[in-house]
Every structure is written in structure tokens, then in C-alpha cells.
Amino acid sequence: MPRNVIDILADCALFSEVSEAGFVRLATMARICRFPKSYRIFCEGDDCAGVYVVDGGLVRIFKTGSGGKEHVLHMVGPGGTFAEVAAIGGFKYPASAETIEPTNCVLLPLDPFRKALEEDHDLCLCMMAGMSSWVHDLVGLMGNVVLRDAAGRVARYLLEMATDEKDTIELPALKRHIANHLNLTSETFSRVLRRLIQTGLISDATNHRFRLLDREKLKQIAKGNE
Amino acid sequence: MPRNVIDILADCALFSEVSEAGFVRLATMARICRFPKSYRIFCEGDDCAGVYVVDGGLVRIFKTGSGGKEHVLHMVGPGGTFAEVAAIGGFKYPASAETIEPTNCVLLPLDPFRKALEEDHDLCLCMMAGMSSWVHDLVGLMGNVVLRDAAGRVARYLLEMATDEKDTIELPALKRHIANHLNLTSETFSRVLRRLIQTGLISDATNHRFRLLDREKLKQIAKGNE
DNA sequence: CTTTGTCCTTGATCTAGATCAAGGCGGAAA
DNA sequence: TTTCCGCCTTGATCTAGATCAAGGACAAAG
């Protein structure tokens, strides 16, 4: 059931602080896009078409290297946005985007969006906050990939996922993609999870769900238990 | 010879598009800081003091992991800025900063700076452009570190350094730090350079200077010379 | 029910690059 | 001059994790 542009934008955290007028402006320029599964929305190096807001579905943002190697920088789900950075900076896409599931998006086309940025100070402030959290995430990811070993990366990832009190998390995508995001092969990811289960730090439930049994030890591993 | 705040800010690319009034405002809030060599300006997790603008000297921005491991995210030289992201996003520093050489900085203190951001639209646009290039760099760095092998990372780094026509580049810091930035040990960095020299792709000059002899082959290596 | 395909797990092996261990070099101080 | 002290190079070894190779667990389709 395709939703209204207004509703989609309203559910997007990035624009929650935009003024009423600014919001209307965004809604008027917005266009709906529907993408099937495994659809390449854009490639690294393409010209930027604008800012995408995800409604339903899941998109992976990734860099491609030689020999078909890929690295997932980010997974964007409902309420998330992507391509803002290229839109704001005015350069070509630094990475590619592909749907993991059939995905419904709103596109805010480049030119009107940039015009709005120039004229709407509130929007500007929002986008800055959004970008700074992007940088924050990327710096965290760099640290994760470079400074930790495989177990540490997985532990940190699990802890990061478990925001609520319930200690139960659900992997938001294929293990393969998550492993790749952590710069691991799926084999290594699998082995690490098994070890965590065997040592009783987490327990396996059905359907990509896990329960964290010992947050403290996980934190130890994440910090690098010598 | 300590320079004037005005001159220092004028040399900073990030603020080159700020309006006259905005510039004056920045200059009035600015404070000069002088740091000796190897001085820790701030640590990951500290509260953000404001935005730093580098005048003379060199600063390395890095993450620290367990066991004293470090990873250099960025080196900031004259005209560069750091800590903008934490200042804008309003969070604690996601990485540490330490001088490599004695360094002269201008500090734009957090509160007045954020106030200026809220009120000055031009400033806002400047900072957005600055941040987006930060993201751009980080994405490039991630790709570099994750998708390329040692030789590829070094080749890409060398090509990136050689902006001018002269094909001669000077390493901006200790090899140890550059190696670490590329997520290599200094031993591996040394070995890769030697191999590039032996195969005639670059030649060694004195004092951390190199000349690129075969850009095409370097590009091949950077792309992953299957 | 069987077939097919996708994703995941598990084990065996391999390797890029880290780590360990010695020098070498060049500048600064004495 | 010599001595000292970072920094860099070079070689020998080690290892975390990749790669290769075989199933196994489901789910959808026939």
C-alpha cells in the first residue's frame, strides 16, 4: 500500500525539526519511486539525482573495488535517508546503492532541494545535524574495522543493535551483508557467532534473532580482551 | 611569529565563502592557542571545546583502540580545521587530536560558534560543504582500507598526493604515521615503497620526497592489478 | 511428495601482512 | 670528532582471517 508523500516525510527523523513552510516545500518537490528487490538505484560515480527518503524496504550503500569486491557502508531502512551528502556537497556519488528488499522511496530532486537549502535556514540546520551523525557513524565504523579483531567487531555490532531493554535483537539483513559491513566474510561471522553461543554470551533464537545473555562480557570482547 | 587571527581565518578554505559580517563575528570570538610538539589537544570522549583552525604546524586526528593501537583518520595542516563535526553535531569528540609538530591554532569556542551557526545562514552553508567533504574523504578512506591490498593503498595515496603537474610529492609526516593512516605497519609500508622503486614506478629523492615515474602503472596497482 | 535455489554452517588449507628481531642511517648534542 | 637517539629498512617467522570445498536447513515451486 503506497503511502502519502507527506506521511513518509513526516516519519523521517532528519526532517522532524523543519519548519512548517519548509516541510510543505519538501513535500511539493517530492516524487515517489518504487524499486524491486536487488535493484541498483545508482552507481558510484553517477551524477547525484537528489536525496532519497526510505519508506518501506531496505537499501544497502556500498563501495565497489576491483575483482567485484564490495563493502557495505550503511544499510538504510524506513525513515532513513541516503545520498544527502552528495546532494549537499555537489559531487558525484561516492558509493553505490542497491535495494535488498523491494523498496519504496521518496526522491527530493537535486535542484529544488539545493535551492531550498540555500533559502531555508532550518532545513540547513537539520541537514547539518544529519551529516554530522553520518560522520560520527563512519568514524565509528572505521575504528571498528581497523582497531578490533573479528570477535570485537561482532560484539560491538551486537551491543549497538540492542538499544532497548529487551536484550533481544533482530539482524536487519542477511548475515552475509552484515558480515561484509564489518569487513568479515560470512564464514568468519558464522564462526564468531557460534563461539559466542557456545561460551554462553548470546543465545540463538529463530529467524535471525538473538538474545544477549552477558552484556558485560560482550563489552569486554568489544574493547579487546587482550 | 604569531599571526593575526584575521589572517589565519582568511587563509582557511572552509570560511572563504562566509559573508563579511559573519567573518568579523568569527574573528571576534576566536582565541589563539599554541601547542608544543606531541601535545594532546583533546581525547576521544571529551566534551567539545569548539572548532580549531590550524595556522602553522600539523595535527593528527586518530582513534585509539585497546592495547594502545591507534588509527590516524586525518592529518590537518595549515588552513585546515578539525573538531567541526563534534561542534556541529553537539556530541563528544569521536576521536583524539595530537600535534605532530609545534602547532598554532585558532579556537572558535563552542557556544558562540553554535550561536553563530544558528543565526548565520552563509556560515551554515560553508560548514555543510566542509562536512560533506569530510564524509567524502572518510568514505574514500574506508574504501581504500577495506577494498585494496597494501600496494593498492600506497599507490592510491601517492597518486592522491601528487596534485600538481610536477609529479614530485613530499610526504607530509613521518612514514610511520602515513603507514598507520593506510592501516599498514611501517615495515609493510617500507617494503611496498621499495618494491615500487625497484620496479621503476617511483624514484626516491632525499628527505621524504618521491617522484612518480609511471602514473599509469600506479593507477593500475591502485585499481587492483589482477 | 520431490526438486530447486538461496542462505548458512563447518572443516581444511592458504596467505597477506603483522610481529619479532637486528642493524643502518643521519642529525643533534657534547 | 664521537655518542646518542629517533626513524627507517630488512629479514625471518607467525597468525588471523580469507579462501576453497562440502554439505545442511529451509522455503518456494512444481
PDB file of C-alpha atoms in Angstrom, chain B residues 39-161:
ATOM      1  CA  TYR B  39      50.734  17.702  22.632  1.00  0.00           C
ATOM      2  CA  ARG B  40      47.396  16.018  23.167  1.00  0.00           C
ATOM      3  CA  ILE B  41      44.849  18.676  22.299  1.00  0.00           C
ATOM      4  CA  PHE B  42      41.883  16.520  23.223  1.00  0.00           C
ATOM      5  CA  CYS B  43      40.899  12.912  23.734  1.00  0.00           C
ATOM      6  CA  GLU B  44      38.153  10.796  22.275  1.00  0.00           C
ATOM      7  CA  GLY B  45      35.143  11.188  24.549  1.00  0.00           C
ATOM      8  CA  ASP B  46      35.990  14.653  25.846  1.00  0.00           C
ATOM      9  CA  ASP B  47      33.426  17.419  25.620  1.00  0.00           C
ATOM     10  CA  CYS B  48      33.851  19.512  22.532  1.00  0.00           C
ATOM     11  CA  ALA B  49      35.518  22.880  23.166  1.00  0.00           C
ATOM     12  CA  GLY B  50      34.852  24.310  19.741  1.00  0.00           C
ATOM     13  CA  VAL B  51      36.251  24.374  16.242  1.00  0.00           C
ATOM     14  CA  TYR B  52      40.003  24.516  15.669  1.00  0.00           C
ATOM     15  CA  VAL B  53      41.651  26.213  12.721  1.00  0.00           C
ATOM     16  CA  VAL B  54      45.277  25.322  12.083  1.00  0.00           C
ATOM     17  CA  ASP B  55      47.718  28.071  11.255  1.00  0.00           C
ATOM     18  CA  GLY B  56      51.197  26.586  11.309  1.00  0.00           C
ATOM     19  CA  GLY B  57      52.120  23.046  12.227  1.00  0.00           C
ATOM     20  CA  LEU B  58      50.460  19.674  11.845  1.00  0.00           C
ATOM     21  CA  VAL B  59      47.861  17.784  13.837  1.00  0.00           C
ATOM     22  CA  ARG B  60      46.853  14.157  13.628  1.00  0.00           C
ATOM     23  CA  ILE B  61      43.299  13.052  14.338  1.00  0.00           C
ATOM     24  CA  PHE B  62      43.104   9.431  15.412  1.00  0.00           C
ATOM     25  CA  LYS B  63      41.051   6.740  17.085  1.00  0.00           C
ATOM     26  CA  THR B  64      42.517   4.711  19.922  1.00  0.00           C
ATOM     27  CA  GLY B  65      41.796   1.047  20.430  1.00  0.00           C
ATOM     28  CA  SER B  66      42.684  -1.416  23.110  1.00  0.00           C
ATOM     29  CA  GLY B  67      46.311  -2.318  23.639  1.00  0.00           C
ATOM     30  CA  GLY B  68      47.426   1.157  22.593  1.00  0.00           C
ATOM     31  CA  LYS B  69      46.595   0.591  18.942  1.00  0.00           C
ATOM     32  CA  GLU B  70      45.846   3.767  17.060  1.00  0.00           C
ATOM     33  CA  HIS B  71      44.489   4.691  13.693  1.00  0.00           C
ATOM     34  CA  VAL B  72      45.132   8.027  12.046  1.00  0.00           C
ATOM     35  CA  LEU B  73      41.966   9.282  10.391  1.00  0.00           C
ATOM     36  CA  HIS B  74      43.273  12.566   9.166  1.00  0.00           C
ATOM     37  CA  MET B  75      46.212  14.910   9.214  1.00  0.00           C
ATOM     38  CA  VAL B  76      45.396  18.581   9.415  1.00  0.00           C
ATOM     39  CA  GLY B  77      47.863  21.194   8.214  1.00  0.00           C
ATOM     40  CA  PRO B  78      47.771  24.977   7.744  1.00  0.00           C
ATOM     41  CA  GLY B  79      44.387  26.259   6.621  1.00  0.00           C
ATOM     42  CA  GLY B  80      42.630  23.108   7.771  1.00  0.00           C
ATOM     43  CA  THR B  81      40.085  22.713  10.538  1.00  0.00           C
ATOM     44  CA  PHE B  82      39.179  19.977  12.942  1.00  0.00           C
ATOM     45  CA  ALA B  83      36.530  19.188  15.550  1.00  0.00           C
ATOM     46  CA  GLU B  84      33.860  20.851  13.414  1.00  0.00           C
ATOM     47  CA  VAL B  85      31.815  17.719  13.324  1.00  0.00           C
ATOM     48  CA  ALA B  86      31.552  17.336  17.088  1.00  0.00           C
ATOM     49  CA  ALA B  87      30.879  21.062  17.375  1.00  0.00           C
ATOM     50  CA  ILE B  88      28.037  20.976  14.894  1.00  0.00           C
ATOM     51  CA  GLY B  89      26.556  17.680  15.939  1.00  0.00           C
ATOM     52  CA  GLY B  90      26.767  18.557  19.606  1.00  0.00           C
ATOM     53  CA  PHE B  91      28.383  15.337  20.714  1.00  0.00           C
ATOM     54  CA  LYS B  92      31.637  14.402  22.349  1.00  0.00           C
ATOM     55  CA  TYR B  93      34.774  14.030  20.301  1.00  0.00           C
ATOM     56  CA  PRO B  94      34.675  10.782  18.348  1.00  0.00           C
ATOM     57  CA  ALA B  95      38.475  10.774  18.049  1.00  0.00           C
ATOM     58  CA  SER B  96      41.584  12.281  19.632  1.00  0.00           C
ATOM     59  CA  ALA B  97      43.854  15.058  18.378  1.00  0.00           C
ATOM     60  CA  GLU B  98      47.569  15.416  18.933  1.00  0.00           C
ATOM     61  CA  THR B  99      50.177  17.711  17.427  1.00  0.00           C
ATOM     62  CA  ILE B 100      52.933  16.205  15.318  1.00  0.00           C
ATOM     63  CA  GLU B 101      54.846  19.459  15.230  1.00  0.00           C
ATOM     64  CA  PRO B 102      54.559  22.576  17.352  1.00  0.00           C
ATOM     65  CA  THR B 103      51.262  23.989  16.203  1.00  0.00           C
ATOM     66  CA  ASN B 104      49.482  27.277  16.208  1.00  0.00           C
ATOM     67  CA  CYS B 105      45.694  27.174  16.230  1.00  0.00           C
ATOM     68  CA  VAL B 106      42.683  29.393  16.413  1.00  0.00           C
ATOM     69  CA  LEU B 107      39.868  28.104  18.571  1.00  0.00           C
ATOM     70  CA  LEU B 108      36.290  29.157  17.857  1.00  0.00           C
ATOM     71  CA  PRO B 109      34.647  28.363  21.200  1.00  0.00           C
ATOM     72  CA  LEU B 110      31.636  26.099  21.134  1.00  0.00           C
ATOM     73  CA  ASP B 111      28.814  28.275  22.430  1.00  0.00           C
ATOM     74  CA  PRO B 112      29.370  31.416  20.383  1.00  0.00           C
ATOM     75  CA  PHE B 113      30.135  29.281  17.376  1.00  0.00           C
ATOM     76  CA  ARG B 114      26.882  27.371  17.622  1.00  0.00           C
ATOM     77  CA  LYS B 115      25.019  30.591  18.167  1.00  0.00           C
ATOM     78  CA  ALA B 116      26.589  31.973  15.022  1.00  0.00           C
ATOM     79  CA  LEU B 117      25.592  28.842  13.138  1.00  0.00           C
ATOM     80  CA  GLU B 118      22.006  29.266  14.171  1.00  0.00           C
ATOM     81  CA  GLU B 119      21.895  32.861  13.082  1.00  0.00           C
ATOM     82  CA  ASP B 120      24.168  32.995  10.072  1.00  0.00           C
ATOM     83  CA  HIS B 121      22.909  31.166   7.056  1.00  0.00           C
ATOM     84  CA  ASP B 122      26.053  31.653   4.978  1.00  0.00           C
ATOM     85  CA  LEU B 123      28.181  30.181   7.710  1.00  0.00           C
ATOM     86  CA  CYS B 124      25.840  27.239   7.796  1.00  0.00           C
ATOM     87  CA  LEU B 125      26.255  26.636   4.084  1.00  0.00           C
ATOM     88  CA  CYS B 126      30.026  26.756   4.462  1.00  0.00           C
ATOM     89  CA  MET B 127      30.038  24.250   7.244  1.00  0.00           C
ATOM     90  CA  MET B 128      27.811  21.926   5.290  1.00  0.00           C
ATOM     91  CA  ALA B 129      30.177  21.977   2.376  1.00  0.00           C
ATOM     92  CA  GLY B 130      33.046  21.331   4.744  1.00  0.00           C
ATOM     93  CA  MET B 131      31.298  18.418   6.378  1.00  0.00           C
ATOM     94  CA  SER B 132      30.262  16.840   3.163  1.00  0.00           C
ATOM     95  CA  SER B 133      33.858  16.795   2.051  1.00  0.00           C
ATOM     96  CA  TRP B 134      34.737  15.188   5.366  1.00  0.00           C
ATOM     97  CA  VAL B 135      32.245  12.424   4.631  1.00  0.00           C
ATOM     98  CA  HIS B 136      33.591  12.160   1.129  1.00  0.00           C
ATOM     99  CA  ASP B 137      37.122  11.675   2.452  1.00  0.00           C
ATOM    100  CA  LEU B 138      36.051   9.166   5.045  1.00  0.00           C
ATOM    101  CA  VAL B 139      34.158   7.121   2.521  1.00  0.00           C
ATOM    102  CA  GLY B 140      37.241   7.170   0.327  1.00  0.00           C
ATOM    103  CA  LEU B 141      39.415   6.124   3.219  1.00  0.00           C
ATOM    104  CA  MET B 142      37.085   3.277   4.119  1.00  0.00           C
ATOM    105  CA  GLY B 143      37.129   2.057   0.565  1.00  0.00           C
ATOM    106  CA  ASN B 144      40.868   2.336   0.486  1.00  0.00           C
ATOM    107  CA  VAL B 145      41.455   0.438   3.680  1.00  0.00           C
ATOM    108  CA  VAL B 146      38.885  -2.261   3.105  1.00  0.00           C
ATOM    109  CA  LEU B 147      38.940  -2.933  -0.609  1.00  0.00           C
ATOM    110  CA  ARG B 148      42.595  -2.618  -1.565  1.00  0.00           C
ATOM    111  CA  ASP B 149      45.703  -4.548  -0.684  1.00  0.00           C
ATOM    112  CA  ALA B 150      48.805  -2.898   0.714  1.00  0.00           C
ATOM    113  CA  ALA B 151      50.290  -1.935  -2.640  1.00  0.00           C
ATOM    114  CA  GLY B 152      46.976  -0.567  -3.838  1.00  0.00           C
ATOM    115  CA  ARG B 153      46.595   1.634  -0.788  1.00  0.00           C
ATOM    116  CA  VAL B 154      50.066   3.067  -1.141  1.00  0.00           C
ATOM    117  CA  ALA B 155      49.637   3.644  -4.876  1.00  0.00           C
ATOM    118  CA  ARG B 156      46.360   5.443  -4.341  1.00  0.00           C
ATOM    119  CA  TYR B 157      47.881   7.548  -1.602  1.00  0.00           C
ATOM    120  CA  LEU B 158      50.796   8.586  -3.781  1.00  0.00           C
ATOM    121  CA  LEU B 159      48.521   9.497  -6.672  1.00  0.00           C
ATOM    122  CA  GLU B 160      46.296  11.473  -4.384  1.00  0.00           C
ATOM    123  CA  MET B 161      49.223  13.455  -3.028  1.00  0.00           C
TER     124      MET B 161
END
